[in-house]
Short mmCIF file of C-alpha atoms in Angstrom, two decimals:
data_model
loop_
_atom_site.label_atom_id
_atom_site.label_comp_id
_atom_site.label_asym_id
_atom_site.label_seq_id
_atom_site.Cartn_x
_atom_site.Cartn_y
_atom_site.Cartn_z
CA UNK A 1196 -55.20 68.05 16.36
CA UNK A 1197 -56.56 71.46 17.50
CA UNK A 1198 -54.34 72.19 20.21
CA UNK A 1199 -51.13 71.89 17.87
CA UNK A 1200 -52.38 73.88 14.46
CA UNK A 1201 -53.95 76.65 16.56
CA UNK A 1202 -55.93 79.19 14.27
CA UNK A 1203 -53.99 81.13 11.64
CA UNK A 1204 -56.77 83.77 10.46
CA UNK A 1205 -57.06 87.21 11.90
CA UNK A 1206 -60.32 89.64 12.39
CA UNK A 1207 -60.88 91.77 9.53
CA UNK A 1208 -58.94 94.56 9.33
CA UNK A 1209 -56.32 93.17 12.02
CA UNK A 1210 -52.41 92.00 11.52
CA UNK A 1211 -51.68 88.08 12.97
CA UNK A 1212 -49.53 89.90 14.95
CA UNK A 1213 -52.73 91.44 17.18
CA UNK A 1214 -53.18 89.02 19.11
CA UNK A 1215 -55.65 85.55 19.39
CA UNK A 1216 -54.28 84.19 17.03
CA UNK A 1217 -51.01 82.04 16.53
CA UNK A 1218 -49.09 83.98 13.48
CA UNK A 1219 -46.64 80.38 13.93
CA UNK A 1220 -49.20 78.27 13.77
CA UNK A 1221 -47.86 75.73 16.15
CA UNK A 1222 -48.27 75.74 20.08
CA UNK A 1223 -46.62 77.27 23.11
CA UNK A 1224 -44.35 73.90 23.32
CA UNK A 1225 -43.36 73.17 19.91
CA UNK A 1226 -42.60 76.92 18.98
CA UNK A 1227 -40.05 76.34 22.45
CA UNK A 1228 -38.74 73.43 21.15
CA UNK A 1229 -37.84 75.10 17.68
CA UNK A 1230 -35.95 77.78 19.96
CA UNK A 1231 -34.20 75.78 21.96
CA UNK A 1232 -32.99 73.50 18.83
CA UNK A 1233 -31.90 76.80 17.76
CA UNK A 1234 -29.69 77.90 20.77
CA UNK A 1235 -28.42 74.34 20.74
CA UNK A 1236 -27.38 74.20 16.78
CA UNK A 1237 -25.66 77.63 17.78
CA UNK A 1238 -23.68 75.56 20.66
CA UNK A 1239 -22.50 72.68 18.67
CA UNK A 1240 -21.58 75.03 15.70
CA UNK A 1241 -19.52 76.95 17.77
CA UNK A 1242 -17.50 73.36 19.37
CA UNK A 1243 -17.40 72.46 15.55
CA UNK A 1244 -16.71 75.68 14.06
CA UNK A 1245 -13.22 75.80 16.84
CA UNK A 1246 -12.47 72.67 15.81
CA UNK A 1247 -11.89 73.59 11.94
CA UNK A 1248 -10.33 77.00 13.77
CA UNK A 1249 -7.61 74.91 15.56
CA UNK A 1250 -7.55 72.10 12.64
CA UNK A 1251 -6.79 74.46 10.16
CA UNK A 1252 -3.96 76.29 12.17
CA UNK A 1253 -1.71 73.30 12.58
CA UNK A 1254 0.04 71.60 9.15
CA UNK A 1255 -1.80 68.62 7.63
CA UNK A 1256 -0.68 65.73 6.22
CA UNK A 1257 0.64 66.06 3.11
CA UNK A 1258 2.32 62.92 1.90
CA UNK A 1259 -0.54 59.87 0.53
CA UNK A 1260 -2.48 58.17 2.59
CA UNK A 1261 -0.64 54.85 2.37
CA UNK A 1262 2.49 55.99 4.11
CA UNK A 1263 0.72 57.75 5.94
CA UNK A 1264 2.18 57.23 10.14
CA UNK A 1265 1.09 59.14 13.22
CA UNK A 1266 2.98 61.93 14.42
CA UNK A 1267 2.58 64.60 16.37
CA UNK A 1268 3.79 67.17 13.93
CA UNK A 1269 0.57 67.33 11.92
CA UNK A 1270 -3.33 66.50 12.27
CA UNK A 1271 -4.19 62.74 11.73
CA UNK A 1272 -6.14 61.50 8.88
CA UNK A 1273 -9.51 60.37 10.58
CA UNK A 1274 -9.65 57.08 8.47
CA UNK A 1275 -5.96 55.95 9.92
CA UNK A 1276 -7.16 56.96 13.56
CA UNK A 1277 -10.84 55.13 13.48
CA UNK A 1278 -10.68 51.65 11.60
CA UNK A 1279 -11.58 49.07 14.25
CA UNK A 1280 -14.43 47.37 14.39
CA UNK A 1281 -15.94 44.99 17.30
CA UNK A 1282 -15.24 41.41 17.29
CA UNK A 1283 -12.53 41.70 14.38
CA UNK A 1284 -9.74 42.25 16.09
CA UNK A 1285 -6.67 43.60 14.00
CA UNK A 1286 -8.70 43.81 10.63
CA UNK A 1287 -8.21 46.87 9.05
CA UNK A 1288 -12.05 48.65 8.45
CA UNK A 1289 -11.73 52.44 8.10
CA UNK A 1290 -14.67 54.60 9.10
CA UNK A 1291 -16.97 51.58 8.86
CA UNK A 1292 -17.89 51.52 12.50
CA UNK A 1293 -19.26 55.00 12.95
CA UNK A 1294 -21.00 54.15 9.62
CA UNK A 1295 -22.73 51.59 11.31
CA UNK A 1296 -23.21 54.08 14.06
CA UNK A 1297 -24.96 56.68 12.18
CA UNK A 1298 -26.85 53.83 9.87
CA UNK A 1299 -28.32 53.31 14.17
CA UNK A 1300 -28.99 56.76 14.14
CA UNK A 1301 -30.72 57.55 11.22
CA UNK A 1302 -32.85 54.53 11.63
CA UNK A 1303 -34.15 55.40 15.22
CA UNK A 1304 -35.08 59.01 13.59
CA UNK A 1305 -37.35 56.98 11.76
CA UNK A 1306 -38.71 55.10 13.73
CA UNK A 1307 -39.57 58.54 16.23
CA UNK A 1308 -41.06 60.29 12.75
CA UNK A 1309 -43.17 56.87 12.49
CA UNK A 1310 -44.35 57.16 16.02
CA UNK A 1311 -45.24 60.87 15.91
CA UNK A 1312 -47.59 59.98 12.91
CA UNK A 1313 -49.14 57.13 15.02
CA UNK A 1314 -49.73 59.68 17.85
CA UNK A 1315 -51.68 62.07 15.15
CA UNK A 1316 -54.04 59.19 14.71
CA UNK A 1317 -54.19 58.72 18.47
CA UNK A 1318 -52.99 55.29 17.86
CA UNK A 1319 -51.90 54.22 21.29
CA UNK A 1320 -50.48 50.65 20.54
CA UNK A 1321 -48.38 51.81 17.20
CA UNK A 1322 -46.64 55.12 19.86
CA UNK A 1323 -45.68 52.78 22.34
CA UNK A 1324 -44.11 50.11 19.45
CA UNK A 1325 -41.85 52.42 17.53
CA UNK A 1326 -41.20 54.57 20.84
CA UNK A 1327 -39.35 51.17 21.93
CA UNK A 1328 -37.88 50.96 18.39
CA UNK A 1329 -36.44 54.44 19.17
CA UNK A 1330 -34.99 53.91 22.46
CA UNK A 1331 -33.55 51.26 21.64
CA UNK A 1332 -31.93 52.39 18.54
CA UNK A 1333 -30.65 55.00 21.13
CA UNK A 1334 -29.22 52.66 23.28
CA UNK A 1335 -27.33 51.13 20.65
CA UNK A 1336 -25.66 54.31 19.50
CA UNK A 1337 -24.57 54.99 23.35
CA UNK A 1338 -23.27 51.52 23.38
CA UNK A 1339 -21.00 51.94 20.06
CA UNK A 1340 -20.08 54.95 21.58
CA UNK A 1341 -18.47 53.54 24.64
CA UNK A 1342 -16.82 50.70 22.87
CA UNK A 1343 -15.55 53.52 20.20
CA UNK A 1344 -13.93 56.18 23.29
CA UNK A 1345 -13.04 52.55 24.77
CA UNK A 1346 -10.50 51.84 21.77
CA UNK A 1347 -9.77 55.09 21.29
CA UNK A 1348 -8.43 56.02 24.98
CA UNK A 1349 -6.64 52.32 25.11
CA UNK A 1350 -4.91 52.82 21.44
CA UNK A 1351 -2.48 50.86 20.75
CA UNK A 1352 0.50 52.44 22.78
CA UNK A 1353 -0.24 55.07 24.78
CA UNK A 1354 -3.44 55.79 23.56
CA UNK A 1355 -5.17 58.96 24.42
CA UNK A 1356 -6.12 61.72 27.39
CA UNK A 1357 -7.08 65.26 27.00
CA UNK A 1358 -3.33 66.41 27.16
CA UNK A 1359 -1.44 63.62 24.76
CA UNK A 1360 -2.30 61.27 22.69
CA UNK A 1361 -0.52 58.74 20.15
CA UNK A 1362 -2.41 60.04 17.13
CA UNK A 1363 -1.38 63.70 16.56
CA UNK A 1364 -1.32 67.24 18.29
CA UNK A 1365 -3.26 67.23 21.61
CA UNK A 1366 -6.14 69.21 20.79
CA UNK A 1367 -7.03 66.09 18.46
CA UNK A 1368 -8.05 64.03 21.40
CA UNK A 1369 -9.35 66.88 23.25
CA UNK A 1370 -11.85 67.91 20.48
CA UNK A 1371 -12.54 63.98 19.94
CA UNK A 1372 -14.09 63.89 23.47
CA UNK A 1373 -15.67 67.29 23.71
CA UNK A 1374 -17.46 66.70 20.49
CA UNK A 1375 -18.59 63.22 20.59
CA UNK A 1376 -19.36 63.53 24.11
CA UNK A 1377 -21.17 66.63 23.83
CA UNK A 1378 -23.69 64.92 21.49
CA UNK A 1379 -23.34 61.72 23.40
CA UNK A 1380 -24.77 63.19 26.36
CA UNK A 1381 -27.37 64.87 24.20
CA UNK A 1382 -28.47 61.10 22.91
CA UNK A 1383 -27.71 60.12 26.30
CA UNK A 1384 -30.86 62.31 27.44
CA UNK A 1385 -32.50 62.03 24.26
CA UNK A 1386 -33.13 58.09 25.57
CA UNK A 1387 -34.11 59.81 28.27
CA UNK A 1388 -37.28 61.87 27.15
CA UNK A 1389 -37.79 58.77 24.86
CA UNK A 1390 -38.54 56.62 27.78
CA UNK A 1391 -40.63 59.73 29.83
CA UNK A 1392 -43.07 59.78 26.49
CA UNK A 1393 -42.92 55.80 26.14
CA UNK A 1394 -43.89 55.65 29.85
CA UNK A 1395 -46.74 58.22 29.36
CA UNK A 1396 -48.32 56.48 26.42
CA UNK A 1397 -47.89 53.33 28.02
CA UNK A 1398 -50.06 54.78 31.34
CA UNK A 1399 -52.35 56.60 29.37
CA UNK A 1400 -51.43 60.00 30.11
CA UNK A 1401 -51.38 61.12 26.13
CA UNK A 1402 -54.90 59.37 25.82
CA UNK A 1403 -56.62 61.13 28.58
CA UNK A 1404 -55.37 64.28 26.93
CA UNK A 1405 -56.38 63.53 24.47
CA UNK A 1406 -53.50 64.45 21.94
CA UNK A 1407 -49.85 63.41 21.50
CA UNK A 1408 -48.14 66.17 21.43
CA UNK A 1409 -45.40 65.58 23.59
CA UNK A 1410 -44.43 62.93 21.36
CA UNK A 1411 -44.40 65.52 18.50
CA UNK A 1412 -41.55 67.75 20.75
CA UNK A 1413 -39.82 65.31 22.09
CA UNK A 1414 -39.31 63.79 18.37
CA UNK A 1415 -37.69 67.50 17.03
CA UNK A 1416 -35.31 66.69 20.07
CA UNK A 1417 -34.27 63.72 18.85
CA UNK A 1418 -34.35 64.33 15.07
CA UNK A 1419 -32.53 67.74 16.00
CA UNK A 1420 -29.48 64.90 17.53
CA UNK A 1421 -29.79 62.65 14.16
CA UNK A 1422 -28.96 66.05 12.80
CA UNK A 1423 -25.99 67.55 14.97
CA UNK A 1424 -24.76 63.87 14.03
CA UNK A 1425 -24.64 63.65 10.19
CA UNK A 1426 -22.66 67.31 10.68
CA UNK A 1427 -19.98 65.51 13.14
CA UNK A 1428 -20.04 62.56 11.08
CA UNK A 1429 -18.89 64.70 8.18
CA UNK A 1430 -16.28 67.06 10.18
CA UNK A 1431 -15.19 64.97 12.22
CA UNK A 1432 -14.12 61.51 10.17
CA UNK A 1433 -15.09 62.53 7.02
CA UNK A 1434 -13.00 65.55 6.36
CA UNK B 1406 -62.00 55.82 33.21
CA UNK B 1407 -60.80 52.80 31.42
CA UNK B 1408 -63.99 53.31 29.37
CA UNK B 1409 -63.12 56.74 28.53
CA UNK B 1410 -59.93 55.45 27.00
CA UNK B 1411 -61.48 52.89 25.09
CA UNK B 1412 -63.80 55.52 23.38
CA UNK B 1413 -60.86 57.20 21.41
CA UNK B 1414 -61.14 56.73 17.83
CA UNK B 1415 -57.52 55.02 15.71
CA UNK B 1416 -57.94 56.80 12.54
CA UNK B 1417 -56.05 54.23 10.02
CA UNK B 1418 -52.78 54.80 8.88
CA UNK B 1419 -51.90 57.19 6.38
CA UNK B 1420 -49.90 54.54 3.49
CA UNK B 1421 -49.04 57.46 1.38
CA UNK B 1422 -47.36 59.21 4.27
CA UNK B 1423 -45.37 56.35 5.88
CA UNK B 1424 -44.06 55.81 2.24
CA UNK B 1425 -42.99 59.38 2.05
CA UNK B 1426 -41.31 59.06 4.73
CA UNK B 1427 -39.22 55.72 3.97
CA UNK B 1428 -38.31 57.56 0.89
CA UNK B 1429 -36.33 59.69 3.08
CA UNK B 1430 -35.17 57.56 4.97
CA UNK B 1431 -33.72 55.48 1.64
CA UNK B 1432 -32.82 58.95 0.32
CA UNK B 1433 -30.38 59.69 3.50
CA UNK B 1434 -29.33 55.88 3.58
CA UNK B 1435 -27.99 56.48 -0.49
CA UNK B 1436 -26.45 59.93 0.45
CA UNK B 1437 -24.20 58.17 2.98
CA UNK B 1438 -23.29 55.58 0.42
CA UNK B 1439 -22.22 57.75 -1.82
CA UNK B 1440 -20.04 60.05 0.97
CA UNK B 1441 -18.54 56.56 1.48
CA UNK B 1442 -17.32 55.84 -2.09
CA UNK B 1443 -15.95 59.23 -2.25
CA UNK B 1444 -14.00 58.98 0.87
CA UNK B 1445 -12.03 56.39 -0.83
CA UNK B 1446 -12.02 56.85 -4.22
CA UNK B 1447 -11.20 60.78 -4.16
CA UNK B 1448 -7.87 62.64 -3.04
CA UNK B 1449 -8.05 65.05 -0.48
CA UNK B 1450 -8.00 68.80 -1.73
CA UNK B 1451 -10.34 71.05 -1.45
CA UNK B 1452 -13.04 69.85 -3.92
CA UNK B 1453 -13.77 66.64 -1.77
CA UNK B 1454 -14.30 68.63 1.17
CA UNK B 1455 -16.76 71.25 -0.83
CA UNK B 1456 -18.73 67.83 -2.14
CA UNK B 1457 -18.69 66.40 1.71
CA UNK B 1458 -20.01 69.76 2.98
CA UNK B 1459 -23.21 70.46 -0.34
CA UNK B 1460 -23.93 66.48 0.89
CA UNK B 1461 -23.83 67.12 4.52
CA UNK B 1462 -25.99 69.97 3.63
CA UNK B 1463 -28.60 67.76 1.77
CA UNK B 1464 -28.91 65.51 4.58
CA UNK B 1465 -29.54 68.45 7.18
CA UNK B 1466 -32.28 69.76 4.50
CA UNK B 1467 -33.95 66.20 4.49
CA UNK B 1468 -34.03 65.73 8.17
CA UNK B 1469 -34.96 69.03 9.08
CA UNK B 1470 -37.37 69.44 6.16
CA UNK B 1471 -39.18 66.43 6.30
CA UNK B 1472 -38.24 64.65 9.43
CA UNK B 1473 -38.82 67.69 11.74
CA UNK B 1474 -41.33 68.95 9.29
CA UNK B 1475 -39.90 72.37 9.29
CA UNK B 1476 -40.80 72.75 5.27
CA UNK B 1477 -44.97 72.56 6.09
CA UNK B 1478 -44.74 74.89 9.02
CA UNK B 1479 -45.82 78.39 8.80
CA UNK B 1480 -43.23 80.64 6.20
CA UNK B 1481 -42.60 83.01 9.49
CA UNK B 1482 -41.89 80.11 11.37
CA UNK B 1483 -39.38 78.78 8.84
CA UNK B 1484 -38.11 81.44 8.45
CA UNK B 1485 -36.89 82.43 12.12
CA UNK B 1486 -35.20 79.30 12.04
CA UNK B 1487 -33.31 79.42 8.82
CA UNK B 1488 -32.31 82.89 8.87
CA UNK B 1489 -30.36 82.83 12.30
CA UNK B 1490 -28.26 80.60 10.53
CA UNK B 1491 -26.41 83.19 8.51
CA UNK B 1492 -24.43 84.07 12.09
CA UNK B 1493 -23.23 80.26 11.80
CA UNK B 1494 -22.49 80.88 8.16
CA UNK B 1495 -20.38 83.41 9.16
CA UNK B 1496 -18.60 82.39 11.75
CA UNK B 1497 -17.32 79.63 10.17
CA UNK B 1498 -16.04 81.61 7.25
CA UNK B 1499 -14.17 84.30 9.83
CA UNK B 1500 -12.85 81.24 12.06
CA UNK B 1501 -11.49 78.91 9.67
CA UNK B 1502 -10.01 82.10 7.66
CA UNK B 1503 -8.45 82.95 10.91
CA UNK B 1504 -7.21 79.40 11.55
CA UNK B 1505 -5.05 79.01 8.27
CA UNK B 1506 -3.34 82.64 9.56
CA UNK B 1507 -2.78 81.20 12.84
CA UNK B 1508 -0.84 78.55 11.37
CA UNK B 1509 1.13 80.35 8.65
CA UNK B 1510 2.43 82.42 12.22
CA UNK B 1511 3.14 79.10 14.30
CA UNK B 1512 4.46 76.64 11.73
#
């Protein structure tokens, strides 16, 4: 693809840095994209960085894990707070749901790498196949997402809300839903995009253009969310 | 127009590339297994937390690397994204530092 590689040797006796050429080597778009992703990671580093600010300032649990009961005097072990699963009501699963969930996750990036190589080869039928295989990975995700907050704001007693909640000091819940929602709302219009390039390959608009490079941004988008995942993943209920 | 659509050459699929890339994918499927075992096998202390972070860290180098193809871009380009990173680096350090003093004060 010309338009994407752009050329990458100077006139003699002239820097990259001259002008005509592209010292990146990647387009107008892409070399956006990579910015933005930048600015972004610097956003959800800063939610996750306040979040081991305010988790390490309050006491943590220091009995073992088996008698272990929530209180509000220290932070929660994530394991105790998310063990339910869907369908198996009562049956004790720790930390398997969101492993599911980012099993989902890691699988759609695949699927949007697979369909970015089918868009090099200008192979319409293979974008619009794993493009679907992508948004509906998405949609998935979103869906365990809701049924997760779901059980999470129900509890079992009081449950939770930005200023208490039954499983430790406030600012549990509160980073709980500022985290995962941040990045839900970032898959939310990941599916989004998804469906604007699955519609566009599907009418022909990549075609007549003759490359697919939309499909090539787009994708860093949504690998970029696979990403800010496996970091909340471990923060969040690993740690 | 239809015609001019039709006239657009497939070029086949490249097997050794799609196979690269399930590799990955298998790679970052075995690196969550193994965070799993160690979240229940291990006792929490600091060493658990420095193996969740170097995994977490291998992940992030697999999907950014190959996934987002960051390691066959340009070196500047790679560059300007990596190197930014040091603020995060930092910040981290400083905030979590600042976090245990906070709570030797309040507790």
């Amino acid at each position: 693809m010309a338009s994407t590689t752009g050329v990458n040797v100077p006139a003699p006796g002239r820097s990259v840095w001259d002008g005509g050429v592209s010292p990146m080597g990647a387009s107008y778009g892409k070399l956006m994209m990579w910015f933005f992703l930048l600015s972004d990671a610097f956003t959800f580093s800063a939610l996750l960085i306040t979040y081991g600010l305010v988790r390490s300032s309050h006491p943590a649990y220091a009995g073992s894990p088996e008698d272990f009961v929530f209180s509000q005097e220290y932070w929660p072990i994530p394991e105790k707070v998310f063990e339910a699963v869907p369908f198996f009501h009562g049956l004790e699963a720790p930390l398997v749901f969101v492993g599911i969930m980012t099993f989902i996750l890691i699988m759609s990036s695949v699927t949007m790498v697979l369909a970015v190589e089918a868009g090099h080869r200008m192979d319409r039928a293979a974008v619009e196949k794993w493009m679907l295989w992508t948004i509906l990975g998405g949609l998935t995700f979103l869906s365990c997402q809701a049924w997760e907050w779901t059980h999470f704001i129900h509890g079992t007693g009081v449950g939770a809300s930005l200023s208490y909640n039954e499983y430790g000091p406030p600012d549990f819940a509160a980073f709980f839903f500022f985290i995962t929602g941040f990045h839900g709302f970032h898959v939310f219009s990941g599916v989004c995009l998804n469906f604007m390039v699955y519609y566009n390959t599907v009418t022909g608009v990549y075609q007549r253009r003759g490359h697919y490079e939309m499909v090539e941004k787009v994708g860093l988008y949504w690998h970029f969310v696979d990403l800010v995942w496996v970091f909340v993943f471990t923060f969040f209920y690993l740690v | 127009m239809e015609h001019a659509e039709d006239n657009v050459q497939v070029i086949p699929p490249n097997k050794e590339k799609i196979r690269r890339l399930w590799t990955v994918a298998g790679y970052l499927a075995a690196v969550t297994a193994v965070e799993f075992i160690i979240a229940f096998t291990m006792n929490h202390g600091p060493l658990k937390v420095a193996i969740f972070v170097g995994l977490t860290i291998v992940k992030a180098a697999y999907i950014v690397g190959e996934f987002m193809h960051l390691r066959y871009e340009v070196k500047v380009l790679f560059w300007s994204i990596l190197i930014p990173m040091i603020f995060v680096v930092w910040m981290l350090v400083a905030f979590v530092y600042e976090g245990m003093a906070i709570g030797e004060l309040r507790f």
